[in-house]
Amino acid sequence: MKRLSGYYFLIVWCIFMCSGHGKDGFLPYDSSATTQCLEEPWKPLYGGGIISNPDFNLGISGWSTFGHGTIQPRLSKRGNKFITARSRAHPRDSFSQKVQIIEGNLYAFSAWVQVSSGKDQAVAVVFRTHDDNFVRGGDTLASHGCWSMIKGGIAANYSGSIELLFETADPSVEIWVDSVSLQPFTKQEWKSQQDLSIEKNRKRRVRLQVTRRNGTGLEGAKVSIKQVRAGFPLGCGMNYHILESEPYQRWFASRFQVTTFTNEMKWYSTEKRRGLENYTTADAMVQFAKEHNISIRGHNIFWDDRKYQPHWVKNLAGDELRAAAERRINSVTTRYAGDLIHWDCMNENLHYRFYEDNLGENVTSEYFHKAHELDPKPVIFMNEYNTLEYSGDEVAGPVNYKKKIVEILSFPGNEELMGGIGLEGHFGAGPINLPYMRAGLDILATTGLPIWLTEVSVAVGEDQAQHLEDVLREAYAHPAVQGIVMFSGPAAAGFNETTLVDLDFDNTANGDVVDKLIAEWRSDVGGDVTDSDGLLETALFHGEYEVAVTHPDADKSYGSLRVVAADGDEGVDMEEAPLTLDWH
């Protein structure tokens, strides 16, 4: 609390947002997820949704054999009933159930699985569509002796019958399944869930009180609040064209507060010839970002794909490669020490293995440690594609991603290192599988690590702008996501896939979406007046604000207010809340 213009005081309380789950009569989305292997499975989410006999209390009623083999009911030692598929000859030999889906609806799936022998065997749910396509809806790593959760889903692009089944690559093992659930949501219900989550997790209620010197409330004080910086980082990729184009500079700096250089920090850009480093372009881009208060994600120290090594690195191996890599990590991390908020350390190391094959299985963990040692400020990220975008990618699914990042951070010496989850988000053309995307975020959120979407793009196709909006809203609404960077931008800078502005820097439909969301996710209070107790209450998005207070009996005063997320569920006063208020 600080005095204003020698006449009145402003007191600020923070009141946490209360969100009404299940409002408008729809069933709330269940974000429960775990990758722990448990002695007994959870009960079916949503009571099973539209699945018949989801917990197998009625034996195998409602379920049929799919392919070859035998299905039968089983009973655990603790009396839990489940279903098994045995004598299998093909990965998809299992059991199935047909359900009716409605075009446009979104279906959240979950189930618990176990295998009869072995450890960490990939088991997936598969949906057989009306045109005989098989679509994966989520997977997990299953073991014998405990139950693992599959969480995923599908977006229905037709109305009619769909068949749900399970698969695992090794037909010699039995598949055991329990607590199956498939819960439908309309698009409006899904959007309402997003809105509730945004209200709860991206905003905060604040109560301001203007008082006289004697402590009584001052009625009629006009309070204006203007956001000057958003609390949630929404950013955009940037390339060297920004150094050559004032329109590009103005367009970028007026919208975005975080960036990733698309190529300019990568090894193949900074050391095209062995021993001849050139950081001129990257240095200039860093300077531009600093001048405009734009945070920078470092991208990247190494790329695990052989294709994207500097040409002279591709044929190195052993000690020669290790020496070159040591020079690289020392050079780039020390050069930009203190300038970056993140480093993508080993890019796409679930899909590729150039450094593991040449320098050993622990090389990524070692370089995470080295990067942190050279510059402790940035969060060190894994960065991968298809973890959210494509449920059919068996390599980079959420469970495999979590297993890898936990392995890296558990490596000796990395226990105190802050790691991050980087999800590229290069989505194809067509509707987004939002249930799968949300389930993936639920799973990764169990790590407690910061999650960023790092390279968001949507392929050219019908309704591209709507699909871009769907991705951005879904990411922003999820409480575990801490920032978004799009790999999109001006046509003049070569962004030809998810183009935001044309050659004249006029918005495309995609650009309209981005500008609409930037405006929607900010708060401005224009001249609201305090009540008889001197109180004004409002909801503000997290961020930094300029505040102006006027009253006929006092001079106009200005100040700053910072609203951030807080722990706990109860309102606290200004002294305890993470709010700052400075007046002049």
Tab-separated table of C-alpha atoms in Angstrom, residues 5 7 73 101 113 166 172 244 260 373 380 394 452 484:
chain	number	residue	atom	x	y	z
A	5	SER	CA	-0.605	12.387	-4.312
A	7	TYR	CA	-4.472	12.572	-0.510
A	73	PRO	CA	-12.763	-62.592	-18.685
A	101	ILE	CA	-20.070	-41.476	-33.268
A	113	VAL	CA	-3.672	-52.139	-19.971
A	166	PHE	CA	-6.105	-52.669	-29.130
A	172	SER	CA	3.168	-63.754	-28.314
A	244	GLU	CA	16.480	-5.856	-43.749
A	260	THR	CA	12.965	-18.264	-31.759
A	373	GLU	CA	27.016	-25.580	-16.534
A	380	ILE	CA	17.164	-26.683	-21.124
A	394	GLU	CA	4.903	-44.559	-32.458
A	452	TRP	CA	5.990	-24.846	-24.423
A	484	ILE	CA	3.669	-20.626	-27.407
